Amino acid sequence: MENIVERFLRYVAVDTQSDETSETQPSTAKQLVLLKMLCEELNAMGIEATLDEYGYVMGTIPSNIDKEVPAVGFVSHVDTAPDASGADIKPQIIPNYDGSAIPLKGVPGLALDPEEFPELLLYKGQTLITTDGTTLLGADDKAGVAEIMTAAQYLMEHPEVKHGPVKIGFTPDEEIGRGVVKFDVARFGAKYAYTMDGGEIGELEFENFNAASARIHLQGLNVHPGSAKGKMKNAILIASELNGMLPVEQRPEYTCDYEGFFHIISFNGTVENADIVYIIRDHDRKKFEEKKQLIQHCVDFINAKYGDGTATLELKDSYYNMKEQVMPHYHIVEKAMKALEMAGIQPKVQPIRGGTDGANLSFRGLPCPNIFAGGHNFHGKMEFVPVESMEKASQVILNIIGLFAEE
């Protein structure tokens, strides 16, 4: 049986960065390289699996028990974030980590230092996999992929382990918010599922942000500055004015836990035209709607002050808090908590300050909490993952499968 480190290293060697500017599905053809690999590996294990035209891998391990139990699924995404390069990744393996700073050898002077990242000290004595400082690592979410594949291989090599139907799903484009846009829930066939896409060991999440995007275009009027009095409308300044109307304390850098935010992610402009893009987040649905109303109020104010058509708003919901869909099936959260405890892990139940494929799946009839995959510092060159956390996550998958078989 291939160990989880070998599997993980093979997966991160494939560049699977998604592209939010692309209109194809999946957004990048290179994601299909890994998706085809995974489909072939599942089939080689004896698991019937398919890869469809949209880049979804779905596999089934049939039940080996007489009684009927719900089909349970496990889902991870293969793409890496556009925030940092996912090409030519050179992982560093640090056995028996001693608690000191870890030089990232691809960038002289750069290091993973516990003074900056104190969570490193939680893993003294363990084996860490880091970047070399020039790329991200890809543990988000190839750690989850490796954990699911390792659990699947274990089941196929140990037929004495009793289980109900197990469904396996791998998706593209999660990092750009399109992970399950065309995912066929009915064809997948699970009654309940879990995404293996969380952070540090022990995390279990069934609450996430409600999310929206706001794109605002500002139309200015450019005339020669020497004769601009009473005529010029500087779109850059108007955009800055609009941004200044939003509450400073509701920016990401000033919020935590259940607090929502307005996050400006893009600002481009000239005197004639400017465009600003925000993401809007809040766990509370009422506060989420109030935030969207505030953005609209700011746009209305600008138009009242500078003339109709000065500001135009495109406001689009992205996903919602899965809690309202999971709570009626809370036993799946309880099973996950018990599965963690069986693996000797203290559950850390907390809200996600973000979103997962599971949030959208939950609203499409597949309740889908999120379980840790083990990594830290996702989307950047300081990313790392402890090997022992990945091994524990794979054990948690097997524990959940066993708990469903006991029903």
mmCIF file of C-alpha atoms in Angstrom:
data_model
loop_
_atom_site.group_PDB
_atom_site.id
_atom_site.type_symbol
_atom_site.label_atom_id
_atom_site.label_comp_id
_atom_site.label_asym_id
_atom_site.label_seq_id
_atom_site.Cartn_x
_atom_site.Cartn_y
_atom_site.Cartn_z
ATOM 1 C CA MET A 1 0.000 0.000 0.000
ATOM 2 C CA GLU A 2 1.407 3.362 -1.041
ATOM 3 C CA ASN A 3 1.927 5.540 2.004
ATOM 4 C CA ILE A 4 0.187 8.864 2.299
ATOM 5 C CA VAL A 5 3.387 10.919 1.902
ATOM 6 C CA GLU A 6 4.285 9.294 -1.420
ATOM 7 C CA ARG A 7 0.745 9.827 -2.634
ATOM 8 C CA PHE A 8 0.628 13.471 -1.514
ATOM 9 C CA LEU A 9 3.978 14.273 -3.142
ATOM 10 C CA ARG A 10 2.803 12.783 -6.442
ATOM 11 C CA TYR A 11 -0.311 14.937 -6.371
ATOM 12 C CA VAL A 12 1.379 18.236 -5.518
ATOM 13 C CA ALA A 13 3.820 17.663 -8.393
ATOM 14 C CA VAL A 14 0.909 18.321 -10.789
ATOM 15 C CA ASP A 15 0.161 22.005 -11.389
ATOM 16 C CA THR A 16 -3.600 22.381 -10.922
ATOM 17 C CA GLN A 17 -3.994 26.120 -10.372
ATOM 18 C CA SER A 18 -7.489 27.348 -11.282
ATOM 19 C CA ASP A 19 -8.179 30.602 -13.151
ATOM 20 C CA GLU A 20 -11.010 32.903 -12.141
ATOM 21 C CA THR A 21 -10.824 34.777 -15.468
ATOM 22 C CA SER A 22 -11.526 31.638 -17.481
ATOM 23 C CA GLU A 23 -15.041 30.809 -18.654
ATOM 24 C CA THR A 24 -14.401 27.108 -19.260
ATOM 25 C CA GLN A 25 -15.341 24.216 -16.958
ATOM 26 C CA PRO A 26 -12.930 23.300 -15.496
ATOM 27 C CA SER A 27 -11.261 26.680 -15.664
ATOM 28 C CA THR A 28 -7.854 25.220 -16.591
ATOM 29 C CA ALA A 29 -7.117 22.117 -18.637
ATOM 30 C CA LYS A 30 -4.153 21.236 -16.410
ATOM 31 C CA GLN A 31 -6.525 20.297 -13.599
ATOM 32 C CA LEU A 32 -7.680 17.415 -15.783
ATOM 33 C CA VAL A 33 -4.201 15.883 -15.607
ATOM 34 C CA LEU A 34 -4.623 15.112 -11.918
ATOM 35 C CA LEU A 35 -8.332 14.333 -12.240
ATOM 36 C CA LYS A 36 -7.601 11.706 -14.915
ATOM 37 C CA MET A 37 -4.823 10.314 -12.739
ATOM 38 C CA LEU A 38 -7.192 9.967 -9.784
ATOM 39 C CA CYS A 39 -9.877 8.311 -11.885
ATOM 40 C CA GLU A 40 -7.351 5.811 -13.225
ATOM 41 C CA GLU A 41 -5.996 5.107 -9.735
ATOM 42 C CA LEU A 42 -9.489 4.435 -8.393
ATOM 43 C CA ASN A 43 -10.207 2.053 -11.258
ATOM 44 C CA ALA A 44 -6.869 0.309 -10.684
ATOM 45 C CA MET A 45 -7.894 -0.257 -7.061
ATOM 46 C CA GLY A 46 -11.062 -1.964 -8.292
ATOM 47 C CA ILE A 47 -13.290 1.028 -7.588
ATOM 48 C CA GLU A 48 -15.684 1.942 -10.384
ATOM 49 C CA ALA A 49 -14.994 5.612 -11.134
ATOM 50 C CA THR A 50 -15.711 8.078 -13.921
ATOM 51 C CA LEU A 51 -14.479 11.492 -15.019
ATOM 52 C CA ASP A 52 -17.160 13.595 -16.672
ATOM 53 C CA GLU A 53 -16.935 16.456 -19.164
ATOM 54 C CA TYR A 54 -16.955 19.073 -16.398
ATOM 55 C CA GLY A 55 -13.995 17.623 -14.493
ATOM 56 C CA TYR A 56 -15.797 15.732 -11.739
ATOM 57 C CA VAL A 57 -14.425 12.389 -10.638
ATOM 58 C CA MET A 58 -17.011 10.171 -8.934
ATOM 59 C CA GLY A 59 -16.334 6.712 -7.580
ATOM 60 C CA THR A 60 -18.295 4.112 -5.625
ATOM 61 C CA ILE A 61 -17.210 1.410 -3.208
ATOM 62 C CA PRO A 62 -20.241 -0.885 -2.912
ATOM 63 C CA SER A 63 -21.536 -1.987 0.472
ATOM 64 C CA ASN A 64 -20.239 -5.305 1.806
ATOM 65 C CA ILE A 65 -22.894 -5.742 4.507
ATOM 66 C CA ASP A 66 -26.386 -7.198 4.271
ATOM 67 C CA LYS A 67 -28.349 -4.407 5.931
ATOM 68 C CA GLU A 68 -29.201 -1.130 4.249
ATOM 69 C CA VAL A 69 -27.263 1.909 5.480
ATOM 70 C CA PRO A 70 -27.005 5.430 4.004
ATOM 71 C CA ALA A 71 -24.386 6.047 1.345
ATOM 72 C CA VAL A 72 -21.742 8.409 2.721
ATOM 73 C CA GLY A 73 -19.497 10.527 0.523
ATOM 74 C CA PHE A 74 -16.103 12.192 0.864
ATOM 75 C CA VAL A 75 -15.197 15.151 -1.345
ATOM 76 C CA SER A 76 -12.010 17.156 -1.964
ATOM 77 C CA HIS A 77 -10.936 19.625 -4.625
ATOM 78 C CA VAL A 78 -7.844 19.281 -6.778
ATOM 79 C CA ASP A 79 -7.232 22.905 -7.749
ATOM 80 C CA THR A 80 -4.829 25.248 -5.997
ATOM 81 C CA ALA A 81 -5.433 28.932 -5.390
ATOM 82 C CA PRO A 82 -4.571 31.627 -7.944
ATOM 83 C CA ASP A 83 -2.890 33.590 -5.112
ATOM 84 C CA ALA A 84 0.506 31.898 -5.583
ATOM 85 C CA SER A 85 2.215 29.673 -8.110
ATOM 86 C CA GLY A 86 1.323 25.991 -8.055
ATOM 87 C CA ALA A 87 3.919 24.996 -10.656
ATOM 88 C CA ASP A 88 7.231 23.232 -10.067
ATOM 89 C CA ILE A 89 6.585 22.716 -6.363
ATOM 90 C CA LYS A 90 9.671 21.553 -4.457
ATOM 91 C CA PRO A 91 8.473 20.252 -1.079
ATOM 92 C CA GLN A 92 10.799 20.063 1.883
ATOM 93 C CA ILE A 93 10.389 17.136 4.295
ATOM 94 C CA ILE A 94 11.394 17.882 7.882
ATOM 95 C CA PRO A 95 11.478 14.682 9.970
ATOM 96 C CA ASN A 96 11.351 14.846 13.769
ATOM 97 C CA TYR A 97 10.795 18.617 13.789
ATOM 98 C CA ASP A 98 12.751 20.136 16.682
ATOM 99 C CA GLY A 99 10.835 23.411 17.141
ATOM 100 C CA SER A 100 13.400 25.682 15.467
ATOM 101 C CA ALA A 101 12.987 27.927 12.428
ATOM 102 C CA ILE A 102 12.813 26.013 9.137
ATOM 103 C CA PRO A 103 14.777 27.650 6.284
ATOM 104 C CA LEU A 104 12.819 27.719 3.024
ATOM 105 C CA LYS A 105 15.773 27.016 0.803
ATOM 106 C CA GLY A 106 14.361 28.372 -2.435
ATOM 107 C CA VAL A 107 14.479 31.934 -1.055
ATOM 108 C CA PRO A 108 17.613 32.873 0.889
ATOM 109 C CA GLY A 109 16.764 34.278 4.316
ATOM 110 C CA LEU A 110 13.142 33.110 4.270
ATOM 111 C CA ALA A 111 12.077 30.732 7.030
ATOM 112 C CA LEU A 112 9.071 29.251 8.777
ATOM 113 C CA ASP A 113 9.723 30.590 12.249
ATOM 114 C CA PRO A 114 7.716 29.623 15.347
ATOM 115 C CA GLU A 115 8.097 33.199 16.570
ATOM 116 C CA GLU A 116 5.876 34.211 13.661
ATOM 117 C CA PHE A 117 3.939 30.945 13.402
ATOM 118 C CA PRO A 118 3.699 29.566 16.970
ATOM 119 C CA GLU A 119 1.426 26.731 15.827
ATOM 120 C CA LEU A 120 4.574 25.028 14.525
ATOM 121 C CA LEU A 121 5.397 24.108 18.106
ATOM 122 C CA LEU A 122 2.285 21.909 18.242
ATOM 123 C CA TYR A 123 4.103 19.521 15.924
ATOM 124 C CA LYS A 124 7.473 19.055 17.622
ATOM 125 C CA GLY A 125 8.686 15.526 17.024
ATOM 126 C CA GLN A 126 6.485 15.096 13.950
ATOM 127 C CA THR A 127 7.319 15.142 10.232
ATOM 128 C CA LEU A 128 6.445 18.373 8.439
ATOM 129 C CA ILE A 129 6.157 19.000 4.714
ATOM 130 C CA THR A 130 6.798 22.625 3.719
ATOM 131 C CA THR A 131 7.346 24.626 0.567
ATOM 132 C CA ASP A 132 10.777 25.811 -0.527
ATOM 133 C CA GLY A 133 9.506 29.403 -0.344
ATOM 134 C CA THR A 134 8.904 29.895 -4.068
ATOM 135 C CA THR A 135 5.407 28.407 -4.420
ATOM 136 C CA LEU A 136 2.466 27.308 -2.354
ATOM 137 C CA LEU A 137 2.448 23.649 -1.277
ATOM 138 C CA GLY A 138 -1.001 22.508 -2.349
ATOM 139 C CA ALA A 139 -2.120 20.857 0.885
ATOM 140 C CA ASP A 140 -5.294 22.826 0.199
ATOM 141 C CA ASP A 141 -6.639 20.480 -0.872
ATOM 142 C CA LYS A 142 -4.344 17.737 -2.126
ATOM 143 C CA ALA A 143 -3.900 16.666 1.477
ATOM 144 C CA GLY A 144 -7.634 15.954 1.483
ATOM 145 C CA VAL A 145 -7.354 14.127 -1.843
ATOM 146 C CA ALA A 146 -4.505 11.952 -0.528
ATOM 147 C CA GLU A 147 -6.425 11.202 2.669
ATOM 148 C CA ILE A 148 -9.508 10.030 0.782
ATOM 149 C CA MET A 149 -7.469 7.946 -1.656
ATOM 150 C CA THR A 150 -5.515 6.343 1.182
ATOM 151 C CA ALA A 151 -8.709 5.429 3.018
ATOM 152 C CA ALA A 152 -10.205 4.050 -0.209
ATOM 153 C CA GLN A 153 -7.162 1.877 -0.844
ATOM 154 C CA TYR A 154 -7.316 0.565 2.720
ATOM 155 C CA LEU A 155 -10.936 -0.501 2.281
ATOM 156 C CA MET A 156 -10.167 -2.269 -0.975
ATOM 157 C CA GLU A 157 -7.203 -4.115 0.534
ATOM 158 C CA HIS A 158 -9.095 -5.067 3.713
ATOM 159 C CA PRO A 159 -12.413 -6.609 2.666
ATOM 160 C CA GLU A 160 -12.914 -7.781 6.232
ATOM 161 C CA VAL A 161 -13.709 -4.168 7.176
ATOM 162 C CA LYS A 162 -17.492 -3.884 7.064
ATOM 163 C CA HIS A 163 -18.951 -0.794 5.421
ATOM 164 C CA GLY A 164 -21.968 0.547 3.619
ATOM 165 C CA PRO A 165 -21.836 2.308 0.230
ATOM 166 C CA VAL A 166 -18.969 4.805 0.062
ATOM 167 C CA LYS A 167 -18.932 7.609 -2.511
ATOM 168 C CA ILE A 168 -15.784 9.455 -3.554
ATOM 169 C CA GLY A 169 -15.795 12.836 -5.282
ATOM 170 C CA PHE A 170 -13.021 15.077 -6.592
ATOM 171 C CA THR A 171 -13.828 18.523 -7.954
ATOM 172 C CA PRO A 172 -12.056 21.312 -9.864
ATOM 173 C CA ASP A 173 -12.277 25.080 -9.342
ATOM 174 C CA GLU A 174 -13.201 25.233 -5.649
ATOM 175 C CA GLU A 175 -10.699 28.032 -5.088
ATOM 176 C CA ILE A 176 -12.524 30.297 -7.533
ATOM 177 C CA GLY A 177 -15.983 29.538 -6.141
ATOM 178 C CA ARG A 178 -17.120 27.249 -8.961
ATOM 179 C CA GLY A 179 -16.286 23.877 -7.444
ATOM 180 C CA VAL A 180 -19.709 22.261 -7.610
ATOM 181 C CA VAL A 181 -21.546 24.463 -10.099
ATOM 182 C CA LYS A 182 -22.228 21.462 -12.358
ATOM 183 C CA PHE A 183 -21.795 18.683 -9.804
ATOM 184 C CA ASP A 184 -24.582 16.121 -10.268
ATOM 185 C CA VAL A 185 -25.684 15.382 -6.696
ATOM 186 C CA ALA A 186 -28.169 12.724 -7.790
ATOM 187 C CA ARG A 187 -25.528 10.883 -9.833
ATOM 188 C CA PHE A 188 -23.058 11.080 -6.960
ATOM 189 C CA GLY A 189 -25.567 9.081 -4.948
ATOM 190 C CA ALA A 190 -24.607 9.926 -1.373
ATOM 191 C CA LYS A 191 -27.189 10.726 1.273
ATOM 192 C CA TYR A 192 -24.626 12.536 3.420
ATOM 193 C CA ALA A 193 -21.091 13.695 2.705
ATOM 194 C CA TYR A 194 -18.040 15.361 4.204
ATOM 195 C CA THR A 195 -15.508 17.649 2.570
ATOM 196 C CA MET A 196 -11.941 16.957 3.682
ATOM 197 C CA ASP A 197 -10.884 20.572 3.271
ATOM 198 C CA GLY A 198 -10.279 22.047 6.715
ATOM 199 C CA GLY A 199 -7.121 23.277 8.382
ATOM 200 C CA GLU A 200 -5.333 22.014 11.465
ATOM 201 C CA ILE A 201 -5.958 18.653 13.052
ATOM 202 C CA GLY A 202 -9.252 18.391 14.919
ATOM 203 C CA GLU A 203 -11.185 21.027 12.997
ATOM 204 C CA LEU A 204 -14.818 20.182 12.332
ATOM 205 C CA GLU A 205 -17.034 22.800 10.745
ATOM 206 C CA PHE A 206 -20.680 22.968 9.834
ATOM 207 C CA GLU A 207 -21.079 26.747 9.815
ATOM 208 C CA ASN A 208 -19.629 29.033 7.181
ATOM 209 C CA PHE A 209 -20.037 32.554 5.881
ATOM 210 C CA ASN A 210 -22.885 33.730 3.755
ATOM 211 C CA ALA A 211 -21.016 35.223 0.821
ATOM 212 C CA ALA A 212 -21.544 37.716 -1.981
ATOM 213 C CA SER A 213 -19.459 39.703 -4.438
ATOM 214 C CA ALA A 214 -19.976 43.359 -5.316
ATOM 215 C CA ARG A 215 -18.547 44.890 -8.500
ATOM 216 C CA ILE A 216 -18.939 48.648 -8.773
ATOM 217 C CA HIS A 217 -18.138 50.699 -11.844
ATOM 218 C CA LEU A 218 -17.593 54.449 -11.476
ATOM 219 C CA GLN A 219 -18.045 56.599 -14.552
ATOM 220 C CA GLY A 220 -16.096 59.845 -14.383
ATOM 221 C CA LEU A 221 -15.602 62.723 -16.794
ATOM 222 C CA ASN A 222 -12.092 63.646 -17.873
ATOM 223 C CA VAL A 223 -11.309 67.116 -19.171
ATOM 224 C CA HIS A 224 -7.998 68.959 -19.304
ATOM 225 C CA PRO A 225 -7.029 69.799 -15.706
ATOM 226 C CA GLY A 226 -6.322 73.357 -16.762
ATOM 227 C CA SER A 227 -10.017 73.911 -17.478
ATOM 228 C CA ALA A 228 -11.522 71.281 -15.192
ATOM 229 C CA LYS A 229 -13.308 73.514 -12.692
ATOM 230 C CA GLY A 230 -16.971 72.595 -12.432
ATOM 231 C CA LYS A 231 -16.632 69.938 -15.134
ATOM 232 C CA MET A 232 -14.263 67.132 -14.185
ATOM 233 C CA LYS A 233 -15.538 64.101 -12.277
ATOM 234 C CA ASN A 234 -12.530 62.047 -11.162
ATOM 235 C CA ALA A 235 -13.622 58.401 -11.027
ATOM 236 C CA ILE A 236 -10.638 57.475 -8.847
ATOM 237 C CA LEU A 237 -11.628 60.000 -6.193
ATOM 238 C CA ILE A 238 -15.320 59.057 -6.377
ATOM 239 C CA ALA A 239 -14.404 55.382 -5.930
ATOM 240 C CA SER A 240 -12.236 56.305 -2.959
ATOM 241 C CA GLU A 241 -15.121 58.293 -1.494
ATOM 242 C CA LEU A 242 -17.438 55.329 -1.843
ATOM 243 C CA ASN A 243 -14.918 53.017 -0.198
ATOM 244 C CA GLY A 244 -14.583 55.477 2.660
ATOM 245 C CA MET A 245 -18.303 55.209 3.359
ATOM 246 C CA LEU A 246 -17.956 51.573 4.436
ATOM 247 C CA PRO A 247 -17.264 50.903 8.136
ATOM 248 C CA VAL A 248 -13.535 50.581 8.821
ATOM 249 C CA GLU A 249 -14.112 48.185 11.738
ATOM 250 C CA GLN A 250 -15.792 45.759 9.333
ATOM 251 C CA ARG A 251 -12.646 45.073 7.337
ATOM 252 C CA PRO A 252 -11.105 41.553 7.550
ATOM 253 C CA GLU A 253 -8.066 42.747 9.463
ATOM 254 C CA TYR A 254 -10.302 43.929 12.312
ATOM 255 C CA THR A 255 -12.687 40.963 12.534
ATOM 256 C CA CYS A 256 -12.678 37.402 13.876
ATOM 257 C CA ASP A 257 -14.941 34.496 14.918
ATOM 258 C CA TYR A 258 -18.521 35.227 13.800
ATOM 259 C CA GLU A 259 -17.846 38.823 12.717
ATOM 260 C CA GLY A 260 -18.443 39.568 9.055
ATOM 261 C CA PHE A 261 -16.651 42.011 6.780
ATOM 262 C CA PHE A 262 -16.397 44.016 3.577
ATOM 263 C CA HIS A 263 -13.132 43.152 1.823
ATOM 264 C CA ILE A 264 -11.921 45.225 -1.107
ATOM 265 C CA ILE A 265 -10.018 42.853 -3.390
ATOM 266 C CA SER A 266 -9.503 44.975 -6.499
ATOM 267 C CA PHE A 267 -9.272 48.710 -7.342
ATOM 268 C CA ASN A 268 -8.442 49.840 -10.852
ATOM 269 C CA GLY A 269 -9.034 53.253 -12.271
ATOM 270 C CA THR A 270 -8.338 56.341 -14.295
ATOM 271 C CA VAL A 271 -9.985 59.741 -14.122
ATOM 272 C CA GLU A 272 -12.552 58.552 -16.677
ATOM 273 C CA ASN A 273 -13.355 55.079 -15.298
ATOM 274 C CA ALA A 274 -12.781 53.146 -12.088
ATOM 275 C CA ASP A 275 -13.773 49.682 -10.916
ATOM 276 C CA ILE A 276 -13.769 48.306 -7.396
ATOM 277 C CA VAL A 277 -14.573 44.766 -6.311
ATOM 278 C CA TYR A 278 -15.576 43.608 -2.845
ATOM 279 C CA ILE A 279 -16.363 40.321 -1.233
ATOM 280 C CA ILE A 280 -19.020 40.514 1.478
ATOM 281 C CA ARG A 281 -19.162 37.953 4.291
ATOM 282 C CA ASP A 282 -21.251 37.294 7.404
ATOM 283 C CA HIS A 283 -22.348 34.176 9.282
ATOM 284 C CA ASP A 284 -25.631 35.804 10.279
ATOM 285 C CA ARG A 285 -28.075 35.890 7.355
ATOM 286 C CA LYS A 286 -29.780 39.084 8.589
ATOM 287 C CA LYS A 287 -26.467 40.926 8.963
ATOM 288 C CA PHE A 288 -25.399 39.586 5.567
ATOM 289 C CA GLU A 289 -28.470 41.114 3.937
ATOM 290 C CA GLU A 290 -27.839 44.384 5.806
ATOM 291 C CA LYS A 291 -24.305 44.505 4.430
ATOM 292 C CA LYS A 292 -25.583 44.128 0.893
ATOM 293 C CA GLN A 293 -28.132 46.865 1.541
ATOM 294 C CA LEU A 294 -25.353 49.147 2.786
ATOM 295 C CA ILE A 295 -23.368 48.655 -0.434
ATOM 296 C CA GLN A 296 -26.496 49.556 -2.394
ATOM 297 C CA HIS A 297 -27.049 52.623 -0.200
ATOM 298 C CA CYS A 298 -23.480 53.810 -0.883
ATOM 299 C CA VAL A 299 -24.012 53.461 -4.637
ATOM 300 C CA ASP A 300 -27.332 55.321 -4.402
ATOM 301 C CA PHE A 301 -25.652 58.138 -2.455
ATOM 302 C CA ILE A 302 -22.926 58.506 -5.091
ATOM 303 C CA ASN A 303 -25.508 58.674 -7.857
ATOM 304 C CA ALA A 304 -27.540 61.267 -5.927
ATOM 305 C CA LYS A 305 -24.422 63.381 -5.418
ATOM 306 C CA TYR A 306 -22.737 63.076 -8.830
ATOM 307 C CA GLY A 307 -25.615 62.173 -11.138
ATOM 308 C CA ASP A 308 -27.440 59.027 -12.183
ATOM 309 C CA GLY A 309 -25.219 56.444 -13.806
ATOM 310 C CA THR A 310 -22.066 57.560 -12.012
ATOM 311 C CA ALA A 311 -22.017 54.313 -10.040
ATOM 312 C CA THR A 312 -23.383 50.963 -11.208
ATOM 313 C CA LEU A 313 -23.487 47.908 -8.967
ATOM 314 C CA GLU A 314 -23.402 44.218 -9.818
ATOM 315 C CA LEU A 315 -24.210 42.311 -6.619
ATOM 316 C CA LYS A 316 -24.113 38.513 -6.693
ATOM 317 C CA ASP A 317 -24.579 35.932 -3.930
ATOM 318 C CA SER A 318 -21.897 33.227 -3.910
ATOM 319 C CA TYR A 319 -22.947 30.765 -1.191
ATOM 320 C CA TYR A 320 -24.822 30.565 2.094
ATOM 321 C CA ASN A 321 -24.248 29.282 5.613
ATOM 322 C CA MET A 322 -24.575 25.490 5.505
ATOM 323 C CA LYS A 323 -25.696 25.399 9.155
ATOM 324 C CA GLU A 324 -29.393 25.713 8.295
ATOM 325 C CA GLN A 325 -29.111 22.685 6.009
ATOM 326 C CA VAL A 326 -26.933 20.554 8.300
ATOM 327 C CA MET A 327 -28.734 21.090 11.607
ATOM 328 C CA PRO A 328 -31.773 18.956 10.631
ATOM 329 C CA HIS A 329 -29.243 16.111 10.145
ATOM 330 C CA TYR A 330 -27.075 16.855 13.163
ATOM 331 C CA HIS A 331 -26.275 13.173 13.646
ATOM 332 C CA ILE A 332 -23.692 13.509 10.850
ATOM 333 C CA VAL A 333 -21.858 16.095 12.943
ATOM 334 C CA GLU A 334 -22.085 13.816 15.974
ATOM 335 C CA LYS A 335 -20.658 10.924 13.964
ATOM 336 C CA ALA A 336 -17.753 13.098 12.859
ATOM 337 C CA MET A 337 -17.065 14.167 16.447
ATOM 338 C CA LYS A 338 -17.098 10.540 17.589
ATOM 339 C CA ALA A 339 -14.832 9.561 14.672
ATOM 340 C CA LEU A 340 -12.292 12.178 15.742
ATOM 341 C CA GLU A 341 -12.410 11.007 19.351
ATOM 342 C CA MET A 342 -11.917 7.393 18.221
ATOM 343 C CA ALA A 343 -8.714 8.563 16.509
ATOM 344 C CA GLY A 344 -7.538 10.199 19.737
ATOM 345 C CA ILE A 345 -8.313 13.721 18.507
ATOM 346 C CA GLN A 346 -10.091 16.417 20.471
ATOM 347 C CA PRO A 347 -12.733 17.913 18.136
ATOM 348 C CA LYS A 348 -12.437 21.652 17.495
ATOM 349 C CA VAL A 349 -15.908 22.639 16.354
ATOM 350 C CA GLN A 350 -15.765 26.142 14.910
ATOM 351 C CA PRO A 351 -17.257 28.290 12.156
ATOM 352 C CA ILE A 352 -15.438 28.542 8.843
ATOM 353 C CA ARG A 353 -14.370 32.068 8.022
ATOM 354 C CA GLY A 354 -14.728 31.160 4.383
ATOM 355 C CA GLY A 355 -16.628 28.617 2.349
ATOM 356 C CA THR A 356 -16.299 25.082 1.003
ATOM 357 C CA ASP A 357 -17.802 22.964 -1.730
ATOM 358 C CA GLY A 358 -19.831 21.471 1.108
ATOM 359 C CA ALA A 359 -21.738 24.713 1.643
ATOM 360 C CA ASN A 360 -23.148 24.664 -1.880
ATOM 361 C CA LEU A 361 -23.686 20.904 -1.781
ATOM 362 C CA SER A 362 -25.661 21.287 1.443
ATOM 363 C CA PHE A 363 -28.057 23.693 -0.261
ATOM 364 C CA ARG A 364 -28.473 21.225 -3.106
ATOM 365 C CA GLY A 365 -29.726 18.466 -0.839
ATOM 366 C CA LEU A 366 -26.452 16.863 0.262
ATOM 367 C CA PRO A 367 -25.698 17.851 3.895
ATOM 368 C CA CYS A 368 -21.921 18.184 3.955
ATOM 369 C CA PRO A 369 -19.865 19.320 6.991
ATOM 370 C CA ASN A 370 -16.150 19.985 6.653
ATOM 371 C CA ILE A 371 -13.337 18.032 8.343
ATOM 372 C CA PHE A 372 -9.684 18.969 8.782
ATOM 373 C CA ALA A 373 -7.152 18.028 6.121
ATOM 374 C CA GLY A 374 -4.241 19.087 8.349
ATOM 375 C CA GLY A 375 -2.549 21.993 6.581
ATOM 376 C CA HIS A 376 -1.640 25.509 7.712
ATOM 377 C CA ASN A 377 -1.018 28.859 5.985
ATOM 378 C CA PHE A 378 -2.908 27.964 2.825
ATOM 379 C CA HIS A 379 -2.558 29.874 -0.462
ATOM 380 C CA GLY A 380 1.009 31.009 0.056
ATOM 381 C CA LYS A 381 4.686 30.189 0.356
ATOM 382 C CA MET A 382 4.502 29.601 4.138
ATOM 383 C CA GLU A 383 2.129 26.649 3.750
ATOM 384 C CA PHE A 384 2.960 23.420 5.570
ATOM 385 C CA VAL A 385 1.292 20.180 6.614
ATOM 386 C CA PRO A 386 2.231 17.637 9.307
ATOM 387 C CA VAL A 387 2.297 14.070 7.990
ATOM 388 C CA GLU A 388 0.729 12.767 11.188
ATOM 389 C CA SER A 389 -2.275 15.057 10.685
ATOM 390 C CA MET A 390 -2.885 13.604 7.222
ATOM 391 C CA GLU A 391 -2.625 10.076 8.601
ATOM 392 C CA LYS A 392 -5.142 10.913 11.330
ATOM 393 C CA ALA A 393 -7.534 12.463 8.808
ATOM 394 C CA SER A 394 -7.494 9.277 6.755
ATOM 395 C CA GLN A 395 -8.248 7.309 9.918
ATOM 396 C CA VAL A 396 -11.174 9.649 10.667
ATOM 397 C CA ILE A 397 -12.629 8.845 7.239
ATOM 398 C CA LEU A 398 -12.474 5.128 8.007
ATOM 399 C CA ASN A 399 -14.006 5.729 11.432
ATOM 400 C CA ILE A 400 -16.954 7.625 9.937
ATOM 401 C CA ILE A 401 -17.525 4.845 7.422
ATOM 402 C CA GLY A 402 -17.516 2.330 10.267
ATOM 403 C CA LEU A 403 -19.972 4.373 12.311
ATOM 404 C CA PHE A 404 -22.434 4.541 9.426
ATOM 405 C CA ALA A 405 -22.110 0.757 9.001
ATOM 406 C CA GLU A 406 -23.199 0.315 12.631
ATOM 407 C CA GLU A 407 -26.553 2.002 12.036
#
